[in-house]
Amino acid sequence: MSVPVNLSDLEALARERLPQMVYDYYAGGANDEVTVDENRRAWEAVRLRPRVLVDVSHVDCSTTVLGRRTAVPVLTAPCGFNALAHPDGERAVARATAAADVIQVVSTVSTTSLEDVAAAAPAAGRWFQLYCYRDREVTRALVERAEQAGYDALCITVDVPFLGRREREVRTGFHLPPGVTLKNLEPYAVAELAASERDSALRKYVNALWDPSLDWTSIEWLRSITKLPVVLKGILVGDDARLAADHGAAGVIVSNHGGRQLDGAVSSVYALREVVAAAGDRLEVYVDGGIRRGSHVVAALAMGARAVLIGRPYLWGLAVDGEQGVRQVLEGMQNEVTLAMALCGKARVSDIDGTLIAA
Ligand SMILES: Cc1cc2nc3c(=O)[nH]c(=O)nc-3n(C[C@H](O)[C@H](O)[C@H](O)COP(=O)(O)O)c2cc1C
């Protein structure tokens, strides 16, 4: 293939280079992947109402997220096992996000320790995504380490009481190849992802070790052990956004986990408006799932999101060309957001509002 000009091209290139098991783990979703497909189609169905004769000779797409500047309202979503795409894994993503001046959200199940990710780009904005272990001392230790390592926020993923059944992972018998480990968990007795025939090793791991009894009192406990602002990832309903605010969250991420958890869950676009309305000015609202174009980012902001997250796209960049590949994805996204804003007649993020969306 010639040089990729968009994220679909990049995915095709990554697919050629990655082992089938890894490509399927990254690309796949739960059951029939209805929600995976719908996430993207829902963004594609949004129509915009561009204004004209506005001076857009200088477009500034920077904004702030939890008070921290980001050059463009796009964060890299927490995705497990980055080393499956490239040996530099999360470190490469750390350097690329730092270069692009955007925030990286680092997964609990990263293949680099959270301290080493931070050391790869010390001054950059970074959140730690937490999965809560049944063993609360493991959970507490992860939170304390993230705070000590200078992370700006704790992003608690709340949509995985059990892992969705990702049938591609069952078919390929998803497992970690030798040398790729759950680095954050190595100090504890929960670092082993045992391979098993005819099932996903990840599913067995998650279902045995993560805490399915998590509820709103757990969020209060987590808040009591950290000074970091808490963001809840995986909110799809207005009532849960209200409860998040009542329990002291600083933000919520409207997300169906990229269609990897409940197949048939609402698309993130659909859920966004309801959550924004419920959040009022009590929470920052972010959104992810199927965002592939700058115009999707602009539409999300117009619907009231503060910023978006992208998952699979940066994994494709990482697979194709390591740090450089992730940089290209983020630069491409910034260029697209800038152009979409200009074509909408919006010179600044604060100029974007709901009137941009065709009803
Ligand atoms: C390969 C892969 C691994 C993921 N791992 C995690 C994870 O460790 N923690 C988490 O909260 N979300 C995880 N997610 C979900 C993403 O954070 C994000 O919600 C989703 O990828 C966004 O959709 P998109 O890939 O269509 O942009 C993962 C997603 C993918 C594709």
Tab-separated table of C-alpha atoms and ligand atoms in Angstrom:
chain	number	residue	atom	x	y	z
A	1	MET	CA	0.000	0.000	0.000
A	2	SER	CA	1.104	3.586	-0.652
A	3	VAL	CA	1.464	6.166	2.128
A	4	PRO	CA	-1.616	6.135	4.390
A	5	VAL	CA	-3.660	9.320	4.006
A	6	ASN	CA	-6.247	8.562	6.674
A	7	LEU	CA	-6.854	6.267	9.617
A	8	SER	CA	-8.543	3.574	7.501
A	9	ASP	CA	-5.410	3.327	5.372
A	10	LEU	CA	-3.321	3.153	8.531
A	11	GLU	CA	-5.452	0.357	9.956
A	12	ALA	CA	-5.033	-1.623	6.733
A	13	LEU	CA	-1.266	-1.218	6.983
A	14	ALA	CA	-1.237	-2.214	10.654
A	15	ARG	CA	-3.328	-5.248	9.832
A	16	GLU	CA	-0.716	-6.419	7.321
A	17	ARG	CA	2.026	-6.111	9.921
A	18	LEU	CA	0.431	-7.450	13.084
A	19	PRO	CA	-0.032	-11.118	13.960
A	20	GLN	CA	-3.691	-12.105	13.513
A	21	MET	CA	-4.148	-12.635	17.265
A	22	VAL	CA	-3.002	-9.081	18.045
A	23	TYR	CA	-4.949	-7.435	15.232
A	24	ASP	CA	-8.111	-9.218	16.366
A	25	TYR	CA	-7.537	-8.225	20.006
A	26	TYR	CA	-7.196	-4.560	18.993
A	27	ALA	CA	-9.904	-4.366	16.341
A	28	GLY	CA	-12.488	-6.628	17.899
A	29	GLY	CA	-15.458	-6.102	20.180
A	30	ALA	CA	-18.055	-8.078	22.066
A	31	ASN	CA	-20.322	-10.677	20.448
A	32	ASP	CA	-21.525	-9.540	16.987
A	33	GLU	CA	-19.645	-6.217	17.204
A	34	VAL	CA	-22.876	-4.315	16.605
A	35	THR	CA	-21.824	-1.535	18.967
A	36	VAL	CA	-18.308	-1.372	17.463
A	37	ASP	CA	-19.823	-0.661	14.045
A	38	GLU	CA	-22.524	1.627	15.347
A	39	ASN	CA	-20.088	3.830	17.293
A	40	ARG	CA	-18.505	4.897	14.070
A	41	ARG	CA	-21.639	5.033	11.948
A	42	ALA	CA	-23.288	7.281	14.536
A	43	TRP	CA	-20.518	9.887	14.195
A	44	GLU	CA	-20.757	9.616	10.428
A	45	ALA	CA	-24.484	10.334	10.608
A	46	VAL	CA	-24.063	13.658	12.434
A	47	ARG	CA	-24.604	16.671	10.169
A	48	LEU	CA	-23.056	20.075	10.790
A	49	ARG	CA	-24.315	23.615	10.073
A	50	PRO	CA	-21.230	25.586	9.063
A	51	ARG	CA	-21.168	29.388	9.364
A	52	VAL	CA	-19.423	31.414	6.661
A	53	LEU	CA	-17.692	34.786	6.347
A	54	VAL	CA	-15.930	34.345	9.658
A	55	ASP	CA	-12.210	35.172	9.825
A	56	VAL	CA	-10.564	31.770	10.246
A	57	SER	CA	-7.076	32.778	9.155
A	58	HIS	CA	-5.915	31.706	12.629
A	59	VAL	CA	-7.630	28.681	14.154
A	60	ASP	CA	-6.696	27.717	17.705
A	61	CYS	CA	-7.939	24.250	18.670
A	62	SER	CA	-6.307	24.183	22.102
A	63	THR	CA	-8.395	23.876	25.252
A	64	THR	CA	-8.038	22.776	28.865
A	65	VAL	CA	-8.965	19.463	30.434
A	66	LEU	CA	-9.248	19.464	34.242
A	67	GLY	CA	-7.417	22.775	34.071
A	68	ARG	CA	-4.492	21.466	32.034
A	69	ARG	CA	-3.784	22.719	28.523
A	70	THR	CA	-4.038	20.370	25.588
A	71	ALA	CA	-3.088	21.449	22.064
A	72	VAL	CA	-6.163	19.735	20.680
A	73	PRO	CA	-9.190	18.283	22.546
A	74	VAL	CA	-8.040	14.705	21.966
A	75	LEU	CA	-6.572	12.367	24.588
A	76	THR	CA	-5.144	8.924	23.933
A	77	ALA	CA	-7.512	6.383	25.520
A	78	PRO	CA	-6.204	3.763	27.931
A	79	CYS	CA	-5.548	0.615	25.928
A	80	GLY	CA	-3.951	-2.488	27.396
A	81	PHE	CA	-0.774	-4.194	26.186
A	82	ASN	CA	0.763	-1.537	23.915
A	83	ALA	CA	3.914	-3.680	23.565
A	84	LEU	CA	1.945	-6.070	21.367
A	85	ALA	CA	1.980	-3.332	18.724
A	86	HIS	CA	5.591	-2.232	19.144
A	87	PRO	CA	8.396	-3.076	21.595
A	88	ASP	CA	8.517	0.563	22.816
A	89	GLY	CA	4.832	0.268	23.783
A	90	GLU	CA	3.501	2.859	26.235
A	91	ARG	CA	6.858	4.707	26.320
A	92	ALA	CA	6.503	5.502	22.614
A	93	VAL	CA	2.954	6.738	23.236
A	94	ALA	CA	4.235	8.869	26.146
A	95	ARG	CA	6.839	10.568	23.957
A	96	ALA	CA	4.423	11.055	21.073
A	97	THR	CA	1.675	12.551	23.244
A	98	ALA	CA	4.232	14.828	24.918
A	99	ALA	CA	5.436	16.006	21.496
A	100	ALA	CA	1.854	16.655	20.399
A	101	ASP	CA	1.074	18.362	23.736
A	102	VAL	CA	-1.891	16.118	24.498
A	103	ILE	CA	-2.756	13.949	27.516
A	104	GLN	CA	-2.055	10.218	27.662
A	105	VAL	CA	-4.320	7.943	29.698
A	106	VAL	CA	-2.250	4.940	30.809
A	107	SER	CA	-3.960	1.582	31.373
A	108	THR	CA	-3.635	-0.540	34.517
A	109	VAL	CA	-2.755	-3.415	32.174
A	110	SER	CA	0.097	-1.595	30.473
A	111	THR	CA	3.182	-3.489	29.425
A	112	THR	CA	5.427	-0.791	30.924
A	113	SER	CA	5.227	0.166	34.589
A	114	LEU	CA	3.343	3.382	35.264
A	115	GLU	CA	6.552	4.859	36.711
A	116	ASP	CA	8.540	4.053	33.563
A	117	VAL	CA	5.828	5.555	31.348
A	118	ALA	CA	5.999	8.767	33.392
A	119	ALA	CA	9.800	8.793	33.200
A	120	ALA	CA	9.659	8.567	29.383
A	121	ALA	CA	8.138	12.078	29.182
A	122	PRO	CA	8.182	13.563	32.691
A	123	ALA	CA	6.595	16.966	32.061
A	124	ALA	CA	3.639	15.724	30.019
A	125	GLY	CA	-0.021	15.539	31.073
A	126	ARG	CA	-1.012	12.024	32.077
A	127	TRP	CA	-3.916	10.189	33.752
A	128	PHE	CA	-3.810	6.726	35.281
A	129	GLN	CA	-6.674	4.409	34.342
A	130	LEU	CA	-7.568	2.148	37.241
A	131	TYR	CA	-9.109	-1.292	37.206
A	132	CYS	CA	-10.111	-2.252	40.746
A	133	TYR	CA	-8.822	-5.586	41.994
A	134	ARG	CA	-10.767	-7.753	44.412
A	135	ASP	CA	-7.695	-7.372	46.601
A	136	ARG	CA	-8.123	-3.799	47.796
A	137	GLU	CA	-4.489	-3.553	48.844
A	138	VAL	CA	-3.454	-4.039	45.211
A	139	THR	CA	-5.926	-1.335	44.182
A	140	ARG	CA	-4.697	1.000	46.917
A	141	ALA	CA	-1.053	0.429	45.953
A	142	LEU	CA	-1.755	1.277	42.289
A	143	VAL	CA	-3.515	4.507	43.277
A	144	GLU	CA	-0.676	5.539	45.589
A	145	ARG	CA	1.933	4.783	42.950
A	146	ALA	CA	0.086	6.843	40.326
A	147	GLU	CA	-0.109	9.786	42.696
A	148	GLN	CA	3.577	9.491	43.598
A	149	ALA	CA	4.584	9.237	39.944
A	150	GLY	CA	2.934	12.591	39.205
A	151	TYR	CA	-0.195	11.524	37.340
A	152	ASP	CA	-2.769	14.324	37.068
A	153	ALA	CA	-5.969	12.312	37.504
A	154	LEU	CA	-7.371	8.895	38.289
A	155	CYS	CA	-9.604	7.512	35.552
A	156	ILE	CA	-11.669	4.691	37.044
A	157	THR	CA	-13.155	2.341	34.471
A	158	VAL	CA	-16.602	1.301	35.649
A	159	ASP	CA	-17.946	-0.783	32.750
A	160	VAL	CA	-15.992	-3.997	33.347
A	161	PRO	CA	-17.554	-5.935	36.236
A	162	PHE	CA	-16.777	-8.882	33.957
A	163	LEU	CA	-15.041	-8.867	30.606
A	164	GLY	CA	-17.299	-8.766	27.559
A	165	ARG	CA	-17.156	-11.921	25.445
A	166	ARG	CA	-14.936	-10.972	22.556
A	167	GLU	CA	-15.346	-13.876	20.243
A	168	ARG	CA	-12.298	-13.073	18.161
A	169	GLU	CA	-10.214	-13.522	21.322
A	170	VAL	CA	-11.852	-16.885	21.954
A	171	ARG	CA	-11.122	-17.985	18.380
A	172	THR	CA	-7.468	-16.943	18.461
A	173	GLY	CA	-6.941	-18.079	22.071
A	174	PHE	CA	-5.679	-14.618	22.974
A	175	HIS	CA	-2.614	-14.708	25.240
A	176	LEU	CA	0.531	-12.707	25.872
A	177	PRO	CA	3.651	-13.810	24.003
A	178	PRO	CA	6.826	-14.467	26.027
A	179	GLY	CA	8.411	-11.271	27.330
A	180	VAL	CA	5.197	-9.232	27.380
A	181	THR	CA	3.904	-8.877	30.944
A	182	LEU	CA	1.556	-6.855	33.123
A	183	LYS	CA	4.327	-4.663	34.479
A	184	ASN	CA	2.228	-2.723	36.994
A	185	LEU	CA	1.134	-5.915	38.688
A	186	GLU	CA	4.537	-7.592	38.981
A	187	PRO	CA	5.029	-6.615	42.647
A	188	TYR	CA	1.826	-8.451	43.586
A	189	ALA	CA	0.509	-11.979	43.157
A	190	VAL	CA	-1.765	-10.999	40.248
A	191	ALA	CA	0.647	-10.552	37.345
A	192	GLU	CA	0.109	-13.890	35.615
A	193	LEU	CA	-2.083	-14.036	32.501
A	194	ALA	CA	-2.239	-17.794	32.058
A	195	ALA	CA	-2.800	-18.954	28.478
A	196	SER	CA	-5.626	-21.386	27.931
A	197	GLU	CA	-6.836	-23.215	24.865
A	198	ARG	CA	-10.184	-22.156	23.442
A	199	ASP	CA	-10.594	-19.056	25.585
A	200	SER	CA	-9.145	-15.599	26.009
A	201	ALA	CA	-6.464	-15.529	28.704
A	202	LEU	CA	-7.546	-11.963	29.412
A	203	ARG	CA	-11.128	-12.936	30.090
A	204	LYS	CA	-10.082	-15.598	32.592
A	205	TYR	CA	-7.730	-13.146	34.304
A	206	VAL	CA	-10.267	-10.328	34.576
A	207	ASN	CA	-13.096	-12.501	35.796
A	208	ALA	CA	-10.919	-14.034	38.507
A	209	LEU	CA	-9.226	-10.886	39.801
A	210	TRP	CA	-11.191	-7.705	39.111
A	211	ASP	CA	-13.872	-6.640	41.540
A	212	PRO	CA	-17.427	-7.134	40.207
A	213	SER	CA	-18.920	-5.811	43.457
A	214	LEU	CA	-17.747	-2.255	42.731
A	215	ASP	CA	-20.489	0.276	43.535
A	216	TRP	CA	-20.844	3.943	44.487
A	217	THR	CA	-19.417	3.309	47.960
A	218	SER	CA	-16.258	2.009	46.249
A	219	ILE	CA	-15.937	5.362	44.480
A	220	GLU	CA	-16.163	7.085	47.851
A	221	TRP	CA	-13.457	4.780	49.201
A	222	LEU	CA	-11.225	5.520	46.215
A	223	ARG	CA	-11.737	9.235	46.670
A	224	SER	CA	-10.805	8.886	50.332
A	225	ILE	CA	-7.405	7.379	49.478
A	226	THR	CA	-6.314	9.920	46.865
A	227	LYS	CA	-6.050	13.641	46.323
A	228	LEU	CA	-6.212	13.195	42.556
A	229	PRO	CA	-9.350	14.252	40.703
A	230	VAL	CA	-11.465	11.244	39.767
A	231	VAL	CA	-12.926	10.669	36.299
A	232	LEU	CA	-15.366	7.783	35.733
A	233	LYS	CA	-15.002	6.025	32.386
A	234	GLY	CA	-17.907	4.081	30.930
A	235	ILE	CA	-20.931	6.260	31.738
A	236	LEU	CA	-23.813	6.030	29.231
A	237	VAL	CA	-26.860	7.280	31.127
A	238	GLY	CA	-27.768	10.678	32.600
A	239	ASP	CA	-28.722	9.223	35.995
A	240	ASP	CA	-25.255	7.725	36.398
A	241	ALA	CA	-23.670	11.075	35.471
A	242	ARG	CA	-25.733	12.718	38.248
A	243	LEU	CA	-24.592	10.062	40.720
A	244	ALA	CA	-20.992	10.593	39.574
A	245	ALA	CA	-21.304	14.291	40.405
A	246	ASP	CA	-23.013	13.499	43.735
A	247	HIS	CA	-20.077	11.232	44.614
A	248	GLY	CA	-17.485	13.878	43.864
A	249	ALA	CA	-16.213	12.896	40.417
A	250	ALA	CA	-14.593	15.712	38.454
A	251	GLY	CA	-15.526	14.244	35.102
A	252	VAL	CA	-17.061	11.339	33.216
A	253	ILE	CA	-16.133	9.636	29.982
A	254	VAL	CA	-19.140	8.681	27.894
A	255	SER	CA	-17.950	5.346	26.583
A	256	ASN	CA	-19.111	1.850	25.730
A	257	HIS	CA	-15.487	0.693	25.860
A	258	GLY	CA	-15.165	0.817	22.090
A	259	GLY	CA	-17.950	-1.782	21.786
A	260	ARG	CA	-15.891	-4.333	23.717
A	261	GLN	CA	-18.219	-4.795	26.705
A	262	LEU	CA	-22.019	-4.834	26.237
A	263	ASP	CA	-22.825	-5.502	22.598
A	264	GLY	CA	-26.016	-3.600	21.854
A	265	ALA	CA	-25.109	-0.765	24.229
A	266	VAL	CA	-26.010	2.680	22.914
A	267	SER	CA	-23.480	4.393	20.678
A	268	SER	CA	-21.415	7.045	22.386
A	269	VAL	CA	-22.910	9.881	20.281
A	270	TYR	CA	-26.396	8.860	21.315
A	271	ALA	CA	-25.455	8.776	25.014
A	272	LEU	CA	-23.460	12.007	24.913
A	273	ARG	CA	-26.360	14.451	24.804
A	274	GLU	CA	-28.195	12.773	27.683
A	275	VAL	CA	-25.054	12.764	29.829
A	276	VAL	CA	-24.190	16.379	28.983
A	277	ALA	CA	-27.687	17.494	29.966
A	278	ALA	CA	-27.469	15.625	33.279
A	279	ALA	CA	-23.945	16.821	34.063
A	280	GLY	CA	-24.765	20.521	33.752
A	281	ASP	CA	-21.733	22.404	34.995
A	282	ARG	CA	-20.954	19.868	37.725
A	283	LEU	CA	-18.733	17.610	35.592
A	284	GLU	CA	-16.462	17.766	32.589
A	285	VAL	CA	-17.780	15.330	30.015
A	286	TYR	CA	-15.532	13.470	27.593
A	287	VAL	CA	-16.487	10.892	24.988
A	288	ASP	CA	-14.877	8.039	23.084
A	289	GLY	CA	-15.772	5.283	20.627
A	290	GLY	CA	-15.507	5.405	16.852
A	291	ILE	CA	-14.028	8.900	16.595
A	292	ARG	CA	-11.928	8.843	13.452
A	293	ARG	CA	-12.170	12.321	11.927
A	294	GLY	CA	-11.580	15.899	12.973
A	295	SER	CA	-15.203	16.643	12.131
A	296	HIS	CA	-16.262	13.991	14.697
A	297	VAL	CA	-14.220	15.835	17.340
A	298	VAL	CA	-15.844	19.156	16.439
A	299	ALA	CA	-19.292	17.522	16.553
A	300	ALA	CA	-18.532	16.096	20.019
A	301	LEU	CA	-17.541	19.538	21.294
A	302	ALA	CA	-20.690	21.042	19.773
A	303	MET	CA	-22.745	18.466	21.708
A	304	GLY	CA	-21.087	19.570	24.932
A	305	ALA	CA	-18.045	17.328	25.312
A	306	ARG	CA	-14.934	18.951	26.727
A	307	ALA	CA	-12.648	16.594	24.775
A	308	VAL	CA	-12.604	13.173	23.129
A	309	LEU	CA	-10.423	10.093	23.453
A	310	ILE	CA	-9.172	7.905	20.631
A	311	GLY	CA	-8.213	4.268	21.158
A	312	ARG	CA	-7.579	2.011	18.182
A	313	PRO	CA	-6.230	4.766	15.870
A	314	TYR	CA	-3.089	5.337	17.923
A	315	LEU	CA	-2.558	1.580	18.242
A	316	TRP	CA	-2.477	1.401	14.431
A	317	GLY	CA	0.090	4.209	14.365
A	318	LEU	CA	2.157	2.436	17.022
A	319	ALA	CA	2.035	-0.825	15.087
A	320	VAL	CA	3.127	0.782	11.815
A	321	ASP	CA	5.909	3.059	13.032
A	322	GLY	CA	6.273	3.188	16.835
A	323	GLU	CA	6.530	6.659	18.368
A	324	GLN	CA	6.649	8.259	14.920
A	325	GLY	CA	3.461	6.483	13.907
A	326	VAL	CA	1.596	7.743	16.993
A	327	ARG	CA	2.914	11.255	16.313
A	328	GLN	CA	1.532	11.073	12.800
A	329	VAL	CA	-1.886	10.011	14.059
A	330	LEU	CA	-1.997	12.902	16.532
A	331	GLU	CA	-0.696	15.438	13.999
A	332	GLY	CA	-3.215	14.197	11.454
A	333	MET	CA	-6.005	14.537	14.007
A	334	GLN	CA	-4.902	18.073	14.911
A	335	ASN	CA	-4.790	19.059	11.230
A	336	GLU	CA	-8.261	17.627	10.654
A	337	VAL	CA	-9.721	19.359	13.720
A	338	THR	CA	-8.177	22.655	12.612
A	339	LEU	CA	-9.565	22.334	9.090
A	340	ALA	CA	-13.011	21.223	10.293
A	341	MET	CA	-13.167	24.211	12.666
A	342	ALA	CA	-12.166	26.582	9.864
A	343	LEU	CA	-14.784	25.123	7.528
A	344	CYS	CA	-17.390	25.475	10.302
A	345	GLY	CA	-16.460	29.132	10.804
A	346	LYS	CA	-15.053	28.543	14.286
A	347	ALA	CA	-11.699	30.119	15.130
A	348	ARG	CA	-11.606	29.000	18.762
A	349	VAL	CA	-12.937	26.027	20.709
A	350	SER	CA	-15.053	28.404	22.786
A	351	ASP	CA	-16.869	29.457	19.577
A	352	ILE	CA	-18.245	25.930	19.121
A	353	ASP	CA	-21.749	25.361	20.467
A	354	GLY	CA	-24.914	23.347	19.905
A	355	THR	CA	-26.070	25.483	16.976
A	356	LEU	CA	-23.449	23.703	14.883
A	357	ILE	CA	-25.458	20.471	14.960
A	358	ALA	CA	-28.302	19.954	12.509
A	359	ALA	CA	-31.207	18.730	14.647
B	1	LIG	C1	-7.073	-3.004	22.387
B	1	LIG	C2	-7.850	-2.200	23.373
B	1	LIG	C3	-7.529	-2.276	24.717
B	1	LIG	C4	-8.255	-1.516	25.638
B	1	LIG	N1	-7.866	-1.544	26.953
B	1	LIG	C5	-8.511	-0.742	27.837
B	1	LIG	C6	-8.048	-0.645	29.170
B	1	LIG	O1	-7.059	-1.263	29.550
B	1	LIG	N2	-8.731	0.164	30.012
B	1	LIG	C7	-9.836	0.890	29.621
B	1	LIG	O2	-10.426	1.607	30.423
B	1	LIG	N3	-10.264	0.841	28.344
B	1	LIG	C8	-9.615	0.063	27.452
B	1	LIG	N4	-10.026	0.048	26.139
B	1	LIG	C9	-11.127	0.963	25.713
B	1	LIG	C10	-10.557	2.309	25.282
B	1	LIG	O3	-10.039	3.026	26.376
B	1	LIG	C11	-11.599	3.177	24.606
B	1	LIG	O4	-12.748	3.275	25.424
B	1	LIG	C12	-12.023	2.694	23.221
B	1	LIG	O5	-10.945	2.076	22.554
B	1	LIG	C13	-12.509	3.884	22.389
B	1	LIG	O6	-12.978	3.476	21.166
B	1	LIG	P1	-12.121	3.558	19.784
B	1	LIG	O7	-11.086	2.474	19.871
B	1	LIG	O8	-13.158	3.285	18.765
B	1	LIG	O9	-11.502	4.933	19.667
B	1	LIG	C14	-9.320	-0.701	25.202
B	1	LIG	C15	-9.637	-0.629	23.847
B	1	LIG	C16	-8.905	-1.356	22.933
B	1	LIG	C17	-9.237	-1.235	21.478
